[in-house]
Coordinates of C-alpha atoms and ligand atoms in Angstrom, one line a residue:
X180 CA -9.6 148.1 36.4
X181 CA -6.4 147.3 38.0
X182 CA -3.5 145.9 36.0
X183 CA -3.6 142.9 38.2
X184 CA -7.2 142.1 37.1
X185 CA -6.5 143.0 33.4
X186 CA -3.6 140.6 33.3
X187 CA -5.6 137.7 34.4
X188 CA -6.1 134.9 31.9
X189 CA -9.8 134.4 31.8
X190 CA -9.6 130.8 30.9
X191 CA -7.8 129.9 34.1
X192 CA -10.4 131.5 36.3
X193 CA -12.9 129.7 38.5
X194 CA -16.6 130.3 37.7
X195 CA -17.1 132.6 40.6
X196 CA -13.9 134.6 39.7
X197 CA -15.2 135.2 36.2
X198 CA -18.5 136.5 37.6
X199 CA -16.6 138.7 40.1
X200 CA -14.6 140.2 37.2
X201 CA -17.8 140.8 35.2
X202 CA -19.3 142.7 38.1
X203 CA -16.1 144.7 38.5
X204 CA -15.9 145.5 34.8
X205 CA -19.5 146.7 34.8
X206 CA -18.8 148.9 37.8
X207 CA -15.9 150.4 35.9
X208 CA -18.3 151.4 33.1
X209 CA -20.7 153.0 35.6
X210 CA -18.1 154.8 37.6
X211 CA -16.9 158.3 36.5
X212 CA -13.7 158.6 38.5
X213 CA -11.8 156.0 36.5
X214 CA -10.0 155.1 39.7
X215 CA -8.5 151.6 39.7
X216 CA -10.0 150.7 43.1
X217 CA -11.7 147.4 43.1
X218 CA -14.4 148.3 45.7
X219 CA -17.7 149.4 44.6
X220 CA -21.0 150.5 46.2
X221 CA -24.0 148.2 45.9
X222 CA -25.8 150.9 44.0
X223 CA -23.4 150.7 41.1
X224 CA -24.5 147.2 40.2
X225 CA -27.8 146.5 42.0
X226 CA -31.2 148.1 42.1
X227 CA -31.6 150.6 44.9
X228 CA -33.6 148.2 47.1
X229 CA -30.4 146.4 47.9
X230 CA -28.7 149.2 49.7
X231 CA -31.9 150.4 51.3
X232 CA -31.6 147.5 53.6
X233 CA -28.2 148.5 54.8
X234 CA -29.0 150.4 57.9
X235 CA -26.2 152.7 59.0
X236 CA -24.3 151.4 62.0
X237 CA -23.8 153.8 65.0
X238 CA -21.1 156.3 64.2
X239 CA -19.1 156.7 67.4
X240 CA -15.6 156.7 68.9
X241 CA -14.1 157.9 65.7
X242 CA -10.5 159.3 66.0
X243 CA -9.0 161.9 63.7
X244 CA -8.0 158.9 61.6
X245 CA -11.7 158.1 61.0
X246 CA -11.3 154.8 62.8
X247 CA -11.0 154.1 66.5
X248 CA -7.2 153.5 66.3
X249 CA -4.1 154.8 64.6
X250 CA -3.3 152.1 62.0
X251 CA 0.0 150.3 62.4
X252 CA 2.4 149.5 59.6
X253 CA 3.1 146.1 58.0
X254 CA 5.9 144.4 59.8
X255 CA 8.3 141.4 59.5
X256 CA 9.2 141.4 63.2
X257 CA 8.7 138.4 65.4
X258 CA 6.2 140.4 67.5
X259 CA 2.5 140.9 67.9
X260 CA 2.1 144.6 67.1
X261 CA -1.0 146.7 68.1
X262 CA -1.8 150.4 67.8
X263 CA -1.0 152.8 70.6
X264 CA -3.4 152.4 73.5
X265 CA -4.1 148.7 73.0
X266 CA -2.5 145.8 74.8
X267 CA -2.7 142.0 74.9
X268 CA -2.3 139.2 77.4
X269 CA -1.6 135.5 76.6
X270 CA -4.5 133.5 78.0
X271 CA -3.1 130.0 77.2
X272 CA -0.4 128.7 74.9
X273 CA 0.8 125.3 73.7
X274 CA 2.1 123.4 76.7
X275 CA -0.1 125.1 79.3
X276 CA -2.5 123.2 81.6
X277 CA -6.2 123.8 81.1
X278 CA -7.3 121.4 83.8
X279 CA -5.7 118.9 86.2
X280 CA -5.3 116.3 83.6
X281 CA -5.5 118.2 80.3
X282 CA -3.3 120.5 78.2
X283 CA -3.9 123.3 75.8
X284 CA -3.7 121.9 72.3
X285 CA -1.6 123.0 69.2
X286 CA -2.5 125.4 66.5
X287 CA -5.5 127.0 68.0
X288 CA -7.8 128.5 65.3
X289 CA -11.4 129.5 66.3
X290 CA -11.7 131.5 69.5
X291 CA -15.3 132.3 70.4
X292 CA -16.5 133.9 73.6
X293 CA -19.7 133.1 75.4
X294 CA -20.8 134.8 78.5
X295 CA -20.9 132.6 81.6
X296 CA -24.5 133.8 82.4
X297 CA -25.6 133.2 78.8
X298 CA -28.1 130.5 79.8
X299 CA -29.9 132.8 82.2
X300 CA -30.1 135.5 79.6
X301 CA -27.1 137.5 80.7
X302 CA -24.2 138.9 78.6
X303 CA -21.3 139.3 80.9
X304 CA -18.3 141.0 79.5
X305 CA -16.2 140.1 82.5
X306 CA -16.6 136.4 82.8
X307 CA -17.1 133.8 80.2
X308 CA -16.1 130.6 78.4
X309 CA -13.6 130.6 75.5
X310 CA -14.5 128.0 72.9
X311 CA -11.3 127.2 71.0
X312 CA -10.5 124.9 68.0
X313 CA -7.1 123.2 67.6
X314 CA -6.6 122.7 63.9
X315 CA -3.5 120.6 63.3
X316 CA -0.4 119.4 65.0
X317 CA 3.2 120.3 64.4
X318 CA 5.1 117.0 64.2
X319 CA 8.3 119.0 64.6
X320 CA 7.4 120.8 67.8
X321 CA 5.3 118.0 69.3
X322 CA 7.5 115.0 68.4
X323 CA 10.7 116.5 67.0
X324 CA 9.6 114.7 63.8
X325 CA 11.1 116.8 60.9
X326 CA 10.4 117.2 57.2
X327 CA 13.6 115.2 56.7
X328 CA 12.2 112.3 58.9
X329 CA 9.1 112.3 56.6
X330 CA 11.1 112.3 53.4
X331 CA 13.1 109.4 54.8
X332 CA 9.8 107.4 55.3
X333 CA 10.0 107.3 59.1
X334 CA 6.7 105.9 60.4
X335 CA 5.5 107.5 63.6
X336 CA 5.3 105.3 66.7
X337 CA 1.8 104.8 68.3
X338 CA 3.0 107.1 71.2
X339 CA 3.9 109.8 68.7
X340 CA 0.5 109.5 66.9
X341 CA -1.3 109.6 70.3
X342 CA 0.5 112.8 71.2
X343 CA -0.6 114.4 67.9
X344 CA -4.1 113.1 68.4
X345 CA -4.2 114.8 71.8
X346 CA -3.0 118.1 70.3
X347 CA -6.0 118.7 68.0
X348 CA -9.7 119.1 68.6
X349 CA -11.6 121.5 70.8
X350 CA -10.8 123.3 74.1
X351 CA -13.2 125.0 76.5
X352 CA -11.8 127.2 79.2
X353 CA -13.2 129.8 81.6
X354 CA -11.8 133.3 81.4
X355 CA -12.3 136.2 83.7
X356 CA -11.4 139.9 83.7
X357 CA -9.6 141.2 86.8
X358 CA -8.2 144.8 87.1
X359 CA -8.8 145.3 83.4
X360 CA -6.9 142.2 82.3
X361 CA -8.3 139.0 81.0
X362 CA -6.9 135.8 82.5
X363 CA -7.3 132.1 82.3
X364 CA -9.4 130.7 85.2
X365 CA -9.0 127.2 86.6
X366 CA -12.5 125.7 86.7
X367 CA -13.0 122.0 86.7
X368 CA -16.7 122.5 86.1
X369 CA -16.2 123.8 82.5
X370 CA -12.5 123.4 81.5
X371 CA -12.4 120.5 79.0
X372 CA -10.5 119.1 76.0
X373 CA -12.2 117.1 73.3
X374 CA -9.5 115.6 71.0
X375 CA -9.0 113.0 68.3
X376 CA -9.5 110.2 70.8
X377 CA -12.8 111.4 72.4
X378 CA -15.9 109.4 71.4
X379 CA -18.1 111.7 69.3
X380 CA -21.7 110.7 68.3
X381 CA -22.5 110.6 64.6
X382 CA -25.9 112.3 64.5
X383 CA -28.2 113.2 61.7
X384 CA -29.1 111.7 58.3
X385 CA -25.9 109.7 57.7
X386 CA -25.5 108.2 61.1
X387 CA -25.4 104.4 61.2
X388 CA -25.7 104.1 57.4
X389 CA -23.5 101.8 55.2
X390 CA -21.6 105.0 54.1
X391 CA -20.5 105.4 57.7
X392 CA -19.6 101.7 58.1
X393 CA -22.9 101.3 60.0
X394 CA -21.4 103.1 63.0
X395 CA -23.0 105.7 65.2
X396 CA -19.8 106.9 67.0
X397 CA -16.5 108.3 65.6
X398 CA -13.1 108.3 67.2
X399 CA -12.7 111.9 68.1
X400 CA -12.5 115.1 66.0
X401 CA -9.6 116.7 64.1
X402 CA -8.8 119.4 61.6
X403 CA -11.0 121.8 63.7
X404 CA -10.6 125.1 61.9
X405 CA -13.0 127.8 62.5
X406 CA -16.5 127.6 64.0
X407 CA -19.5 129.4 65.3
X408 CA -21.6 129.9 68.4
X409 CA -25.3 129.2 68.1
X410 CA -28.2 131.3 69.5
X411 CA -28.9 128.4 71.9
X412 CA -25.4 128.6 73.3
X413 CA -23.4 125.7 71.7
X414 CA -20.2 125.6 69.8
X415 CA -20.1 124.5 66.2
X416 CA -16.6 123.3 65.1
X417 CA -15.7 122.8 61.5
X418 CA -13.6 119.8 60.6
X419 CA -11.6 121.1 57.7
X420 CA -8.6 119.4 56.0
X421 CA -9.4 115.9 57.3
X422 CA -7.6 114.4 54.2
X423 CA -4.2 115.5 55.6
X424 CA -4.4 112.8 58.3
X425 CA -4.7 109.9 55.8
X426 CA -1.8 108.9 53.7
X427 CA -3.9 107.5 50.9
X428 CA -5.4 110.9 50.4
X429 CA -2.5 113.2 50.9
X430 CA 1.2 112.4 50.4
X431 CA 2.4 114.7 53.1
X432 CA 1.3 115.8 56.5
X433 CA 0.3 113.5 59.4
X434 CA -0.4 110.1 58.0
X435 CA -1.9 108.7 61.2
X436 CA -3.4 105.8 59.3
X437 CA 0.1 104.5 58.6
X438 CA 0.1 103.7 62.3
X439 CA -3.6 103.5 63.2
X440 CA -5.2 101.0 60.7
X441 CA -8.7 101.5 62.2
X442 CA -8.9 105.1 61.3
X443 CA -12.1 105.8 59.1
X444 CA -11.9 108.7 56.7
X445 CA -15.7 109.0 56.3
X446 CA -16.0 109.9 60.0
X447 CA -14.3 113.2 59.5
X448 CA -15.1 116.4 57.5
X449 CA -18.3 117.2 59.5
X450 CA -19.5 120.0 61.8
X451 CA -19.2 119.0 65.5
X452 CA -21.6 120.5 68.0
X453 CA -20.7 120.8 71.7
X454 CA -22.6 122.1 74.7
X455 CA -19.9 124.1 76.6
X456 CA -22.0 124.4 79.7
X457 CA -22.3 120.6 80.3
X458 CA -18.9 119.0 80.6
X459 CA -20.4 115.6 80.5
X460 CA -22.3 116.2 77.2
X461 CA -21.3 114.0 74.3
X462 CA -20.1 116.0 71.2
X463 CA -22.2 115.3 68.1
X464 CA -21.2 115.4 64.4
X465 CA -24.1 117.0 62.5
X466 CA -24.1 114.9 59.4
X467 CA -27.2 116.6 57.9
X468 CA -24.9 119.6 57.3
X469 CA -22.8 117.6 54.8
X470 CA -19.2 116.4 54.7
X471 CA -16.6 118.7 53.2
X472 CA -13.7 120.8 54.3
X473 CA -15.7 122.9 56.7
X474 CA -14.2 126.3 57.5
X475 CA -16.9 127.6 59.9
X476 CA -20.6 127.9 60.5
X477 CA -22.6 131.2 60.8
X478 CA -26.0 130.6 62.4
X479 CA -28.9 132.9 62.4
X480 CA -32.7 132.6 63.1
X481 CA -35.2 133.6 60.4
X482 CA -38.2 135.7 61.1
X483 CA -40.3 132.5 61.0
X484 CA -38.0 130.9 63.6
X485 CA -35.9 128.5 61.5
X486 CA -32.3 128.0 62.3
X487 CA -30.1 129.0 59.3
X488 CA -26.5 127.8 58.9
X489 CA -24.2 129.3 56.3
X490 CA -21.0 127.3 55.5
X491 CA -18.0 127.2 53.1
X492 CA -15.9 124.4 51.7
X493 CA -12.3 125.6 51.9
X494 CA -10.8 124.1 48.8
X495 CA -10.2 125.5 45.3
X496 CA -13.3 125.2 43.1
X497 CA -15.7 124.3 45.9
X498 CA -19.0 125.7 47.1
X499 CA -20.8 127.9 49.6
X500 CA -23.7 126.2 51.5
X501 CA -26.9 127.0 53.5
X502 CA -28.9 124.8 55.8
X503 CA -32.5 125.6 56.8
X504 CA -33.8 123.6 59.8
X505 CA -37.1 121.7 59.6
X506 CA -38.1 122.7 63.1
X507 CA -38.3 126.1 64.7
X508 CA -35.9 127.5 67.2
X509 CA -37.4 127.6 70.7
X510 CA -36.2 130.7 72.6
X511 CA -37.9 129.5 75.8
X512 CA -36.7 125.9 76.0
X513 CA -33.1 125.2 75.1
X514 CA -33.4 121.5 75.1
X515 CA -35.8 121.7 72.1
X516 CA -32.9 123.2 70.1
X517 CA -30.2 120.8 71.0
X518 CA -30.7 118.6 67.9
X519 CA -32.3 121.2 65.6
X520 CA -29.4 120.8 63.1
X521 CA -30.2 117.1 62.5
X522 CA -33.2 117.8 60.3
X523 CA -33.6 120.3 57.5
X524 CA -32.7 121.1 53.9
X525 CA -29.2 121.7 52.6
X526 CA -28.5 124.0 49.6
X527 CA -25.5 125.1 47.6
X528 CA -25.0 128.7 46.4
X529 CA -25.5 129.1 42.6
X530 CA -23.9 132.4 41.9
X531 CA -24.7 132.3 38.2
X532 CA -28.5 132.1 38.6
X533 CA -28.5 133.7 42.1
X534 CA -30.3 130.8 43.6
X535 CA -29.9 128.3 46.4
X536 CA -29.9 124.8 44.9
X537 CA -31.4 122.0 46.9
X538 CA -29.1 119.0 47.7
X539 CA -31.7 116.4 48.3
X540 CA -31.5 112.8 46.9
X541 CA -35.3 112.3 46.8
X542 CA -36.0 115.6 45.0
X543 CA -33.2 116.0 42.5
X544 CA -32.9 113.6 39.6
X545 CA -29.3 114.7 39.0
X546 CA -28.4 113.2 42.4
X547 CA -30.4 110.0 41.9
X548 CA -28.3 109.2 38.9
X549 CA -25.0 109.6 40.8
X550 CA -25.7 108.4 44.4
X551 CA -27.6 105.7 46.2
X552 CA -29.1 107.6 49.1
X553 CA -29.1 110.9 50.9
X554 CA -26.4 109.5 53.2
X555 CA -24.2 108.9 50.1
X556 CA -25.0 112.5 49.0
X557 CA -24.0 113.9 52.4
X558 CA -20.7 111.9 52.7
X559 CA -19.7 113.0 49.2
X560 CA -21.3 116.5 49.5
X561 CA -18.8 118.4 47.4
X562 CA -19.6 116.3 44.3
X563 CA -23.3 116.4 45.0
X564 CA -23.4 120.2 45.5
X565 CA -21.9 120.8 42.0
X566 CA -24.3 118.3 40.4
X567 CA -27.1 120.2 42.1
X568 CA -26.0 123.5 40.5
X569 CA -23.6 124.9 43.1
X570 CA -21.0 127.3 41.8
X571 CA -17.2 126.5 42.0
X572 CA -15.5 129.2 44.1
X573 CA -12.0 130.3 45.1
X574 CA -11.7 128.7 48.5
X575 CA -14.6 129.9 50.6
X576 CA -13.1 130.6 54.1
X577 CA -15.1 132.3 56.9
X578 CA -18.8 133.3 56.5
X579 CA -20.4 135.8 58.9
X580 CA -23.8 137.4 59.1
X581 CA -23.8 141.2 59.5
X582 CA -25.8 141.7 62.7
X583 CA -27.1 145.0 61.4
X584 CA -28.7 144.0 58.1
X585 CA -28.4 140.2 57.9
X586 CA -26.3 140.4 54.7
X587 CA -23.9 137.5 54.6
X588 CA -20.1 138.1 54.1
X589 CA -17.9 135.4 52.6
X590 CA -14.1 135.4 52.4
X591 CA -12.8 133.9 49.1
X592 CA -9.2 133.7 50.3
X593 CA -7.3 133.2 47.1
X594 CA -6.5 130.7 44.4
X595 CA -3.1 131.4 42.9
X596 CA -3.5 128.5 40.4
X597 CA -6.3 130.6 38.9
X598 CA -4.4 133.9 39.1
X599 CA -6.5 135.0 42.1
X600 CA -3.6 135.9 44.4
X601 CA -5.2 138.2 47.0
X602 CA -8.8 137.0 47.4
X603 CA -12.0 139.0 47.9
X604 CA -14.8 139.4 50.3
X605 CA -18.3 138.9 48.8
X606 CA -21.6 140.0 50.3
X607 CA -24.7 137.9 49.7
X608 CA -28.0 139.7 50.1
X609 CA -31.0 137.3 50.5
X610 CA -34.2 138.2 48.7
X611 CA -36.4 140.4 50.9
X612 CA -33.6 140.2 53.5
X613 CA -35.1 136.7 54.4
X614 CA -32.5 134.0 55.1
X615 CA -35.0 131.4 54.2
X616 CA -35.2 132.8 50.7
X617 CA -34.2 130.7 47.7
X618 CA -33.0 133.8 45.7
X619 CA -30.2 136.2 46.5
X620 CA -28.1 139.0 45.0
X621 CA -24.4 139.5 45.7
X622 CA -21.7 142.1 45.4
X623 CA -17.9 142.2 45.7
X624 CA -17.6 144.1 49.0
X625 CA -13.8 144.3 49.0
X626 CA -11.0 142.8 46.9
X627 CA -7.5 142.1 48.3
X628 CA -4.4 143.5 46.7
X629 CA -2.3 146.6 46.6
X630 CA -5.3 148.9 46.4
X631 CA -6.8 147.8 49.6
X632 CA -3.7 146.7 51.4
X633 CA -5.0 143.3 52.6
X634 CA -4.3 139.9 51.1
X635 CA -5.9 136.4 51.5
X636 CA -8.9 137.2 53.8
X637 CA -9.8 134.4 56.1
X638 CA -11.7 134.8 59.4
X639 CA -14.2 137.6 59.7
X640 CA -16.0 139.2 62.7
X641 CA -18.2 142.2 63.3
X642 CA -17.9 144.8 66.1
X643 CA -20.8 146.6 67.7
X644 CA -20.4 149.5 65.3
X645 CA -20.9 147.2 62.2
X646 CA -17.2 147.3 61.2
X647 CA -15.9 144.2 59.6
X648 CA -12.6 142.8 61.1
X649 CA -10.7 140.7 58.6
X650 CA -8.0 138.3 59.7
X651 CA -5.6 137.4 56.8
X652 CA -3.9 134.2 56.0
X653 CA -1.1 134.3 53.4
X654 CA 0.3 130.7 53.6
X655 CA 3.6 130.3 55.3
X656 CA 5.5 129.3 52.1
X657 CA 4.4 132.5 50.4
X658 CA 4.8 135.1 53.2
X659 CA 7.1 137.9 52.5
X660 CA 7.9 136.6 49.0
X661 CA 7.2 137.7 45.4
X662 CA 3.7 139.3 45.0
X663 CA 3.0 138.8 48.8
X664 CA 6.2 140.7 50.0
X665 CA 4.5 144.1 50.4
X666 CA 1.9 142.7 52.9
X667 CA 4.7 141.4 55.2
X668 CA 3.5 139.2 58.2
X669 CA -0.1 138.1 58.4
X670 CA -2.3 140.9 59.7
X671 CA -5.7 142.0 61.1
X672 CA -7.7 144.8 59.4
X673 CA -10.8 146.7 60.2
X674 CA -13.1 147.6 57.2
X675 CA -16.1 149.9 57.8
X676 CA -19.3 148.6 56.1
X677 CA -21.0 152.0 56.1
X678 CA -20.0 155.7 56.1
X679 CA -17.2 157.6 54.2
X680 CA -14.6 154.9 54.8
X681 CA -16.9 152.0 53.7
X682 CA -14.7 149.3 52.1
X683 CA -11.3 150.8 53.1
X684 CA -9.0 148.5 55.1
X685 CA -7.2 149.8 58.2
X686 CA -4.3 147.8 59.6
X687 CA -4.9 147.0 63.3
X688 CA -2.4 144.3 64.2
X689 CA 0.4 142.3 62.7
X690 CA 1.5 138.9 64.0
X691 CA 4.8 137.3 64.7
X692 CA 6.9 135.5 62.1
X693 CA 5.0 132.9 60.0
X694 CA 1.8 133.2 62.2
X695 CA -1.8 133.5 61.2
X696 CA -4.4 135.3 63.3
X697 CA -7.7 133.4 63.6
X698 CA -11.1 133.5 65.1
X699 CA -11.3 137.0 66.5
X700 CA -14.4 137.5 68.7
X701 CA -15.4 140.6 70.7
X702 CA -16.9 140.5 74.2
X703 CA -20.6 141.6 74.1
X704 CA -19.7 145.1 75.3
X705 CA -17.0 145.4 72.6
X706 CA -14.2 146.2 75.1
X707 CA -12.0 143.2 74.3
X708 CA -11.2 140.9 71.4
X709 CA -10.1 137.3 71.8
X710 CA -8.0 135.8 69.0
X711 CA -5.8 133.0 68.2
X712 CA -2.2 133.4 67.1
X713 CA -1.7 130.2 65.1
X714 CA 1.5 128.5 63.8
X715 CA 4.2 131.1 64.7
X716 CA 7.5 129.8 63.3
X717 CA 5.7 127.3 61.0
X718 CA 8.5 127.3 58.5
X719 CA 11.1 126.0 61.1
X720 CA 13.2 123.1 59.8
X721 CA 14.7 122.1 63.1
X722 CA 13.4 122.1 66.7
X723 CA 16.6 123.8 68.0
X724 CA 16.6 126.6 65.5
X725 CA 13.1 127.9 65.0
X726 CA 12.2 130.9 62.9
X727 CA 10.1 132.4 65.7
X728 CA 10.4 132.4 69.5
X729 CA 6.9 134.0 70.1
X730 CA 5.4 134.5 72.7
X731 CA 8.0 133.6 75.3
X732 CA 11.2 134.7 73.6
X733 CA 14.6 133.7 74.9
X734 CA 15.4 130.1 73.9
X735 CA 11.8 128.8 73.8
X736 CA 10.2 127.2 70.8
X737 CA 7.3 129.1 69.2
X738 CA 3.9 128.4 70.8
X739 CA 0.5 129.0 69.3
X740 CA -1.6 130.9 71.8
X741 CA -5.0 132.5 72.4
X742 CA -4.7 136.1 73.5
X743 CA -7.1 138.9 74.7
X744 CA -6.7 142.3 73.2
X745 CA -7.9 145.3 75.4
X746 CA -8.1 149.0 74.8
X747 CA -11.3 149.2 72.7
X748 CA -13.6 152.0 73.8
X749 CA -17.1 150.8 74.7
Ligands
FEO847 FE1 -8.2 126.3 58.3 FE2 -9.7 127.4 55.9 O1 -8.5 127.7 57.2
CA848 CA1 -9.3 129.6 58.3
CA849 CA1 -6.9 129.6 56.1

């Protein structure tokens, strides 16, 4: 066991962290090498049936390094650094136009690709839509409103708040490949912004209830962190740190309600669904999926045709969730799927008893004692989940379903208050490999730290060979300091899930100063990856002297941007 783990004070650990340590200790007993690595094979802890379901991924394009690239080194430079043979283009950055009347937003996070011919069954890797989330504004770079202004109690003007509201939300843009390069495409049929001023329907079980102030529409969407793309071709966008916008909830950050007194907190913290192929469609908040700090949504279809949505609540000591739709997915008629996420059952992961715990007011006495209705349960979902038996976790970030074996990968990014500095990636294996199952097993797939070289895993994505790509997010205030110093700038790693290099992290890219890479998605043919470079220069104290000038350089301010990386062999 590593010194890091041994030094941990057990009393300070979250419930899940204690369980992780127990599994790691057990593996130490079973392992003969005595090596201090914190990875282990499923077979060391679980019966053989669990790794029998892990079908080997195709083993191709391997270089002498065992991975399809020569890993780069950690860097503190204000550059986006890739291995030899790879290149990137900036698709859009803060300040660029995306349509005649709309601009690209700030702090882009999720960046999902959907082929332009998706609805007719195609999977074009030359032409598609990018579905992008804009998570939060920078008052400094948008309004030249500094930390000092905040400390001095300066209230933003309505115009300043409006500019910040326009900088967050969702962006849909068309992208096309020409001469091997990916470029933004002007297209008024698709290109669209949805921001914190756009009317959004409140749909599902909490809509129109007293808990929602009897309202069926919300003013816009905000805090859009990561997301997901459904099999029926829609975007799911996770509203994450909604509390940052309300001064009563959070002493620092945006405080829009100091200026906008009609701002309703219960209308935020939901999953928003958008049809990217219909510019006139009204976005909908899927309240049946619960209200918490949604990181992303990973959607799959069970063998019996139910839509399954896995979700995490990115806060310390919060839960992992699963939703199972009541109705079956209809592969032949898209319109039958468009509201499928409004009806179904919501569960929280109980990592102690390895069970999914139902969060249903009518069926759980624990919830009847504490809440007045299912709408009340959904609005206060984090409290309800724990009463129902959900396990407290160390900040669940991204969740993704391995397309090769349906096992579910979850990033637990870190919780330094509980001595979990570097995070871990946990793999959930549903009983009988059935996502509708109420029972599961789980393993620690990889643990961040000096042994593996990565720290604070956040977004995850799979390539066509079954490798896991891990985008790391060490927060700006901690980057390049103390225990985080060896990791340098935030980075992107590839971790094979099978074969001799299973569980080893290979460094693929490092970002510019104080940036975080988010939302990596491959084209269907695997030849390109789209990703967001979020918050470069986030630690800047003044507009005129920023800590980063990426991507434009010279005298420009830093600009969050979505980029396309090419050079991957098909
Ligand atoms: Fe917005 Fe959980 O990261
Ligand atoms: Ca994230
Ligand atoms: Ca994060």
